[in-house]
CSV table of C-alpha atoms and ligand atoms in Angstrom, one decimal:
chain,number,residue,atom,x,y,z
A,1011,MET,CA,135.9,115.7,92.3
A,1012,GLN,CA,133.9,113.4,94.5
A,1013,VAL,CA,132.4,110.1,93.4
A,1014,ILE,CA,129.4,108.5,95.1
A,1015,ARG,CA,127.8,105.2,94.1
A,1016,ALA,CA,124.1,104.4,94.6
A,1017,PRO,CA,124.5,102.4,97.8
A,1018,ARG,CA,122.2,99.3,97.4
A,1019,PHE,CA,120.4,98.9,94.1
A,1020,SER,CA,123.1,99.2,91.4
A,1021,GLY,CA,124.1,96.2,89.3
A,1022,PHE,CA,122.7,92.7,88.9
A,1023,CYS,CA,119.2,92.3,90.4
A,1024,GLY,CA,118.1,88.9,91.8
A,1025,GLY,CA,116.5,87.8,88.5
A,1026,VAL,CA,119.5,88.6,86.4
A,1027,LYS,CA,121.9,87.1,88.9
A,1028,ARG,CA,119.9,83.9,88.8
A,1029,ALA,CA,119.7,83.8,85.0
A,1030,TRP,CA,123.4,84.5,84.7
A,1031,THR,CA,124.2,81.6,87.2
A,1032,ILE,CA,121.8,79.2,85.5
A,1033,ALA,CA,123.2,79.9,82.0
A,1034,LEU,CA,126.8,79.5,83.1
A,1035,ARG,CA,126.1,76.4,85.2
A,1036,THR,CA,124.2,74.9,82.2
A,1037,ARG,CA,127.2,75.6,80.0
A,1038,ALA,CA,129.6,74.0,82.6
A,1039,VAL,CA,127.6,70.7,83.0
A,1040,THR,CA,126.3,70.2,79.5
A,1041,GLU,CA,128.0,68.3,76.7
A,1042,GLY,CA,127.3,69.9,73.3
A,1043,PRO,CA,126.1,73.3,72.3
A,1044,VAL,CA,124.1,75.5,74.7
A,1045,TYR,CA,121.9,78.2,73.2
A,1046,LEU,CA,120.1,81.2,74.7
A,1047,SER,CA,116.6,81.9,73.4
A,1048,GLY,CA,117.5,85.6,73.0
A,1049,GLU,CA,119.7,88.1,74.8
A,1050,LEU,CA,119.7,86.6,78.3
A,1051,ILE,CA,119.8,90.1,79.6
A,1052,ASN,CA,119.8,93.6,78.0
A,1053,ASN,CA,123.5,94.4,78.2
A,1054,GLY,CA,125.8,94.3,75.2
A,1055,PRO,CA,129.1,93.8,77.0
A,1056,ALA,CA,127.6,91.1,79.3
A,1057,MET,CA,126.1,89.3,76.4
A,1058,HIS,CA,129.5,89.4,74.6
A,1059,GLU,CA,131.1,87.7,77.7
A,1060,LEU,CA,128.4,85.0,77.7
A,1061,GLU,CA,129.1,84.3,74.0
A,1062,GLU,CA,132.9,84.2,74.7
A,1063,ARG,CA,132.1,81.7,77.4
A,1064,GLY,CA,130.4,79.3,75.0
A,1065,LEU,CA,126.7,80.3,75.0
A,1066,SER,CA,125.2,81.1,71.6
A,1067,VAL,CA,122.3,83.5,71.1
A,1068,LEU,CA,119.5,82.1,68.9
A,1069,ARG,CA,117.2,85.2,68.9
A,1070,VAL,CA,114.0,83.3,68.7
A,1071,ILE,CA,111.1,85.5,67.3
A,1072,ASP,CA,107.5,84.6,67.8
A,1073,GLY,CA,108.1,81.0,68.6
A,1074,GLU,CA,110.3,80.3,65.5
A,1075,VAL,CA,112.8,78.0,67.3
A,1076,PRO,CA,115.3,76.6,64.8
A,1077,ALA,CA,116.1,72.9,65.0
A,1078,VAL,CA,119.5,73.2,66.7
A,1079,PRO,CA,121.5,70.4,68.2
A,1080,GLY,CA,121.7,71.5,71.8
A,1081,THR,CA,120.2,72.7,75.0
A,1082,LEU,CA,118.0,75.9,75.1
A,1083,VAL,CA,118.1,78.3,78.0
A,1084,MET,CA,115.0,80.6,78.2
A,1085,ARG,CA,116.0,84.1,79.0
A,1086,ALA,CA,115.3,86.1,82.1
A,1087,HIS,CA,112.6,88.2,80.3
A,1088,GLY,CA,110.6,85.0,79.7
A,1089,GLU,CA,109.4,83.4,76.4
A,1090,SER,CA,106.0,82.8,74.9
A,1091,PRO,CA,104.1,79.5,75.4
A,1092,VAL,CA,104.6,79.0,71.7
A,1093,THR,CA,108.4,79.1,72.1
A,1094,PHE,CA,108.3,76.6,74.9
A,1095,ALA,CA,105.9,74.3,72.9
A,1096,ARG,CA,108.1,74.5,69.8
A,1097,ALA,CA,111.3,73.7,71.7
A,1098,GLN,CA,109.5,70.7,73.2
A,1099,GLU,CA,108.3,69.5,69.8
A,1100,LEU,CA,111.9,69.6,68.6
A,1101,GLY,CA,113.0,67.6,71.6
A,1102,LEU,CA,115.4,70.3,72.8
A,1103,PRO,CA,116.4,70.1,76.5
A,1104,ILE,CA,115.0,73.3,78.1
A,1105,VAL,CA,116.4,75.2,81.0
A,1106,ASP,CA,114.1,78.0,82.2
A,1107,ALA,CA,115.9,81.1,83.5
A,1108,THR,CA,112.7,83.3,83.4
A,1109,CYS,CA,112.8,85.6,86.4
A,1110,GLY,CA,110.2,84.5,89.0
A,1111,ILE,CA,108.6,88.0,89.1
A,1112,VAL,CA,108.1,88.0,85.4
A,1113,ARG,CA,106.7,84.5,85.5
A,1114,ALA,CA,104.2,85.6,88.1
A,1115,VAL,CA,103.0,88.5,85.8
A,1116,GLN,CA,102.7,86.0,82.9
A,1117,GLN,CA,100.5,83.7,85.0
A,1118,LYS,CA,98.4,86.6,86.2
A,1119,ALA,CA,97.8,87.8,82.6
A,1120,LYS,CA,96.6,84.3,81.6
A,1121,ALA,CA,94.4,83.8,84.7
A,1122,LEU,CA,92.8,87.3,84.4
A,1123,GLU,CA,91.9,86.7,80.7
A,1124,GLU,CA,90.5,83.3,81.5
A,1125,SER,CA,88.3,85.0,84.2
A,1126,GLY,CA,86.8,87.3,81.5
A,1127,TRP,CA,89.0,90.4,81.8
A,1128,GLN,CA,90.5,92.4,78.9
A,1129,VAL,CA,94.2,92.4,79.8
A,1130,ILE,CA,96.0,95.6,78.9
A,1131,LEU,CA,99.7,95.7,79.7
A,1132,TYR,CA,101.7,99.0,79.9
A,1133,GLY,CA,105.0,98.3,78.4
A,1134,HIS,CA,107.2,98.6,75.3
A,1135,HIS,CA,106.0,96.9,72.1
A,1136,ASP,CA,109.5,95.8,71.2
A,1137,HIS,CA,110.5,94.6,74.7
A,1138,PRO,CA,110.9,90.8,75.0
A,1139,GLU,CA,109.3,90.8,78.5
A,1140,ALA,CA,106.1,92.7,77.4
A,1141,ARG,CA,105.8,90.5,74.2
A,1142,ALA,CA,106.3,87.3,76.1
A,1143,THR,CA,103.8,88.2,78.9
A,1144,ILE,CA,101.0,89.2,76.5
A,1145,ALA,CA,101.6,86.0,74.6
A,1146,TYR,CA,100.1,84.2,77.6
A,1147,THR,CA,96.8,85.7,76.6
A,1148,GLN,CA,94.7,85.4,73.4
A,1149,HIS,CA,93.4,89.0,73.2
A,1150,GLY,CA,95.7,91.0,75.5
A,1151,LEU,CA,97.0,94.3,74.3
A,1152,ILE,CA,100.2,96.3,75.0
A,1153,VAL,CA,100.0,100.0,75.3
A,1154,ASP,CA,103.2,101.9,75.1
A,1155,SER,CA,102.1,105.5,75.7
A,1156,LEU,CA,99.2,107.7,76.9
A,1157,ALA,CA,98.3,108.4,73.3
A,1158,GLU,CA,97.9,104.7,72.7
A,1159,ALA,CA,95.8,104.3,75.8
A,1160,GLU,CA,93.6,107.2,74.8
A,1161,ALA,CA,93.1,105.7,71.4
A,1162,LEU,CA,91.7,102.4,72.8
A,1163,THR,CA,88.1,101.5,72.4
A,1164,SER,CA,85.9,100.7,75.5
A,1165,PHE,CA,85.8,97.4,77.2
A,1166,GLU,CA,83.4,95.9,79.8
A,1167,ARG,CA,86.2,95.0,82.3
A,1168,ILE,CA,89.9,95.9,82.0
A,1169,ALA,CA,92.7,94.3,84.0
A,1170,ALA,CA,95.8,96.6,83.9
A,1171,LEU,CA,99.3,95.1,84.1
A,1172,ALA,CA,102.7,96.6,83.8
A,1173,GLN,CA,106.0,95.5,82.4
A,1174,THR,CA,108.1,95.1,85.5
A,1175,THR,CA,110.6,97.8,84.7
A,1176,VAL,CA,108.4,100.8,83.8
A,1177,LEU,CA,108.1,103.9,85.9
A,1178,LEU,CA,105.3,103.7,88.5
A,1179,ALA,CA,104.3,107.3,87.8
A,1180,ASP,CA,103.9,106.6,84.1
A,1181,TYR,CA,101.9,103.4,84.8
A,1182,ASP,CA,99.6,105.3,87.2
A,1183,GLN,CA,98.9,107.9,84.4
A,1184,ILE,CA,98.0,105.0,82.0
A,1185,CYS,CA,95.6,103.6,84.6
A,1186,GLU,CA,93.8,107.0,84.8
A,1187,VAL,CA,93.2,106.8,81.1
A,1188,LEU,CA,92.1,103.2,81.3
A,1189,LYS,CA,89.5,104.2,83.9
A,1190,THR,CA,87.8,106.2,81.1
A,1191,LYS,CA,87.6,103.1,78.9
A,1192,THR,CA,85.6,100.9,81.2
A,1193,SER,CA,83.2,100.8,84.1
A,1194,GLU,CA,85.4,98.2,85.9
A,1195,LEU,CA,89.2,98.5,86.1
A,1196,ALA,CA,91.3,96.1,88.1
A,1197,ASN,CA,94.8,97.3,88.7
A,1198,HIS,CA,97.2,94.4,88.9
A,1199,GLY,CA,100.3,96.2,87.9
A,1200,GLN,CA,103.4,95.0,89.7
A,1201,ILE,CA,106.6,97.1,89.2
A,1202,CYS,CA,109.6,95.0,90.4
A,1203,ALA,CA,110.7,96.1,93.8
A,1204,TRP,CA,114.3,96.1,92.8
A,1205,THR,CA,113.5,98.4,89.8
A,1206,ARG,CA,111.4,100.7,92.0
A,1207,MET,CA,114.0,101.0,94.7
A,1208,ALA,CA,116.8,101.6,92.1
A,1209,GLN,CA,114.8,104.4,90.7
A,1210,GLU,CA,114.2,105.9,94.1
A,1211,GLU,CA,118.0,105.6,94.8
A,1212,ALA,CA,118.9,107.2,91.5
A,1213,ALA,CA,116.6,110.2,92.2
A,1214,ALA,CA,118.0,110.6,95.8
A,1215,LEU,CA,121.6,110.3,94.4
A,1216,ALA,CA,120.9,112.9,91.7
A,1217,LEU,CA,119.8,115.4,94.4
A,1218,GLU,CA,123.2,115.1,96.1
A,1219,CYS,CA,125.3,115.3,92.9
A,1220,SER,CA,126.1,117.7,90.1
A,1221,VAL,CA,126.3,115.0,87.4
A,1222,VAL,CA,125.2,111.4,87.3
A,1223,VAL,CA,126.7,108.5,85.3
A,1224,VAL,CA,124.4,105.5,84.7
A,1225,VAL,CA,126.3,102.3,83.7
A,1226,GLY,CA,124.2,99.8,81.7
A,1227,GLY,CA,122.9,98.5,78.4
A,1228,ARG,CA,121.5,101.0,75.9
A,1229,GLY,CA,118.7,98.5,75.2
A,1230,SER,CA,117.8,98.0,78.9
A,1231,SER,CA,114.5,99.4,79.9
A,1232,ASN,CA,115.3,99.7,83.6
A,1233,THR,CA,118.6,101.4,82.8
A,1234,ARG,CA,116.9,104.0,80.6
A,1235,ARG,CA,114.4,104.7,83.4
A,1236,LEU,CA,117.4,105.4,85.7
A,1237,VAL,CA,118.6,108.0,83.2
A,1238,ASP,CA,115.1,109.5,83.0
A,1239,VAL,CA,114.8,109.8,86.8
A,1240,ALA,CA,118.3,111.2,87.4
A,1241,SER,CA,118.2,113.6,84.4
A,1242,GLU,CA,115.2,115.4,85.9
A,1243,HIS,CA,117.7,116.8,88.4
A,1244,VAL,CA,121.2,117.0,86.9
A,1245,PRO,CA,123.0,116.3,83.6
A,1246,THR,CA,123.1,112.5,83.3
A,1247,TYR,CA,125.2,110.3,81.0
A,1248,LEU,CA,124.6,106.6,80.0
A,1249,VAL,CA,127.7,104.5,79.4
A,1250,GLU,CA,127.9,100.8,78.7
A,1251,THR,CA,131.6,100.5,79.5
A,1252,VAL,CA,134.4,102.7,81.0
A,1253,GLU,CA,135.8,103.5,77.6
A,1254,GLU,CA,132.7,105.7,76.9
A,1255,LEU,CA,133.4,108.1,79.8
A,1256,GLU,CA,134.2,111.6,78.5
A,1257,PRO,CA,136.5,113.7,80.8
A,1258,GLY,CA,134.7,116.8,79.4
A,1259,TRP,CA,131.5,115.9,81.4
A,1260,PHE,CA,133.2,116.6,84.7
A,1261,GLN,CA,135.0,119.4,86.5
A,1262,ALA,CA,137.3,119.4,89.5
A,1263,SER,CA,134.4,120.6,91.6
A,1264,SER,CA,131.9,117.9,90.3
A,1265,VAL,CA,130.1,115.6,92.7
A,1266,VAL,CA,129.5,112.5,90.5
A,1267,GLY,CA,126.8,110.0,91.2
A,1268,VAL,CA,127.2,106.5,89.8
A,1269,CYS,CA,124.3,104.1,89.4
A,1270,ALA,CA,123.8,101.0,87.3
A,1271,GLY,CA,121.1,99.0,85.6
A,1272,ALA,CA,119.9,95.6,86.8
A,1273,SER,CA,121.8,93.8,84.0
A,1274,THR,CA,125.2,95.6,84.6
A,1275,ARG,CA,128.1,93.5,85.7
A,1276,GLU,CA,129.9,94.5,88.9
A,1277,GLY,CA,133.2,94.7,86.9
A,1278,ASP,CA,131.8,97.4,84.6
A,1279,VAL,CA,130.6,99.5,87.6
A,1280,ALA,CA,133.9,99.1,89.4
A,1281,SER,CA,135.9,100.1,86.2
A,1282,VAL,CA,133.8,103.3,85.9
A,1283,MET,CA,134.2,104.1,89.6
A,1284,ALA,CA,138.0,103.6,89.3
A,1285,ARG,CA,138.3,105.7,86.2
A,1286,LEU,CA,136.3,108.5,87.8
A,1287,GLU,CA,138.5,108.4,90.9
A,1288,THR,CA,141.6,108.7,88.6
A,1289,LEU,CA,140.1,111.5,86.6
A,1290,GLY,CA,139.3,113.3,89.8
A,1291,GLN,CA,142.9,113.0,91.1
A,1292,GLU,CA,144.2,114.3,87.7
A,1293,MET,CA,141.9,117.3,87.9
A,1294,ASN,CA,142.9,118.0,91.5
A,1295,VAL,CA,146.6,118.0,90.5
A,1296,ARG,CA,145.9,120.3,87.5
A,1297,THR,CA,143.9,122.7,89.8
A,1298,ALA,CA,146.7,122.8,92.3
A,1299,GLU,CA,149.3,123.6,89.6
B,297,SF4,S1,114.5,93.7,87.2
B,297,SF4,FE1,113.1,92.7,88.6
B,297,SF4,S2,111.7,91.6,87.2
B,297,SF4,FE2,113.4,92.2,86.0
B,297,SF4,S3,114.8,90.4,86.1
B,297,SF4,FE3,115.4,91.7,87.8
B,297,SF4,S4,114.3,91.0,89.6
B,297,SF4,FE4,113.3,90.1,87.7
């Protein structure tokens, strides 16, 4: 068995690395409790580690910030203006770990609406980034699918935006439908470069392999897109941790590609790589016997 890792874009992206560092540094230098406004990143095992290291998750929904006695770290996906305002009203010290790319999309959504555009964002209704971004507008809409885009009424001018982790090809299809809903469509969609390149790498890796393992959180949008991309070519399995690897997925002749979502810790990728190497050696020994 041969094991190949996606060479450049697997594991923590810049935005996650920054949020992780900010959260842990805040914990280290702050007296009293430190809270996260929600899951800092979409990865269960990584969030478990942060909780073990003294960061508590508040899970703020729609600006309902509880009156807690501590510092509040805003997560990488961003939070709504209502959440920031409520935390300020409560006098909570705020540390903002919003990814700069997400912050730019939020500001763009607000500015476009103020200039008279109907903002329509392609993203997932239940995803914290999409919800927080659209909360910077008064009338912005999220569309999650082609069917939802087709069901829209018409608007004078539409400004299209995208959740930073969606597939570019899917977003382009949504824009084609939006063109039929207005005489003026401005395309401002910005898929994060890390996400795009990770998807390209996953597709290229899948072409070289007979099976792909994606390491990452089940709730992570960018991780699920890697699964979508790789599974177009070969059987693809998503694991959060090494314990979930099933030996039955592989054969001695397998060429296994490993890639990882933007919120996957290096240790989780390394453990999966090491386990696959061991499995491969065991299979080679059995084949030789
Ligand atoms: S995937 Fe891109 S947009 Fe999302 S946190 Fe990472 S760098 Fe920021």
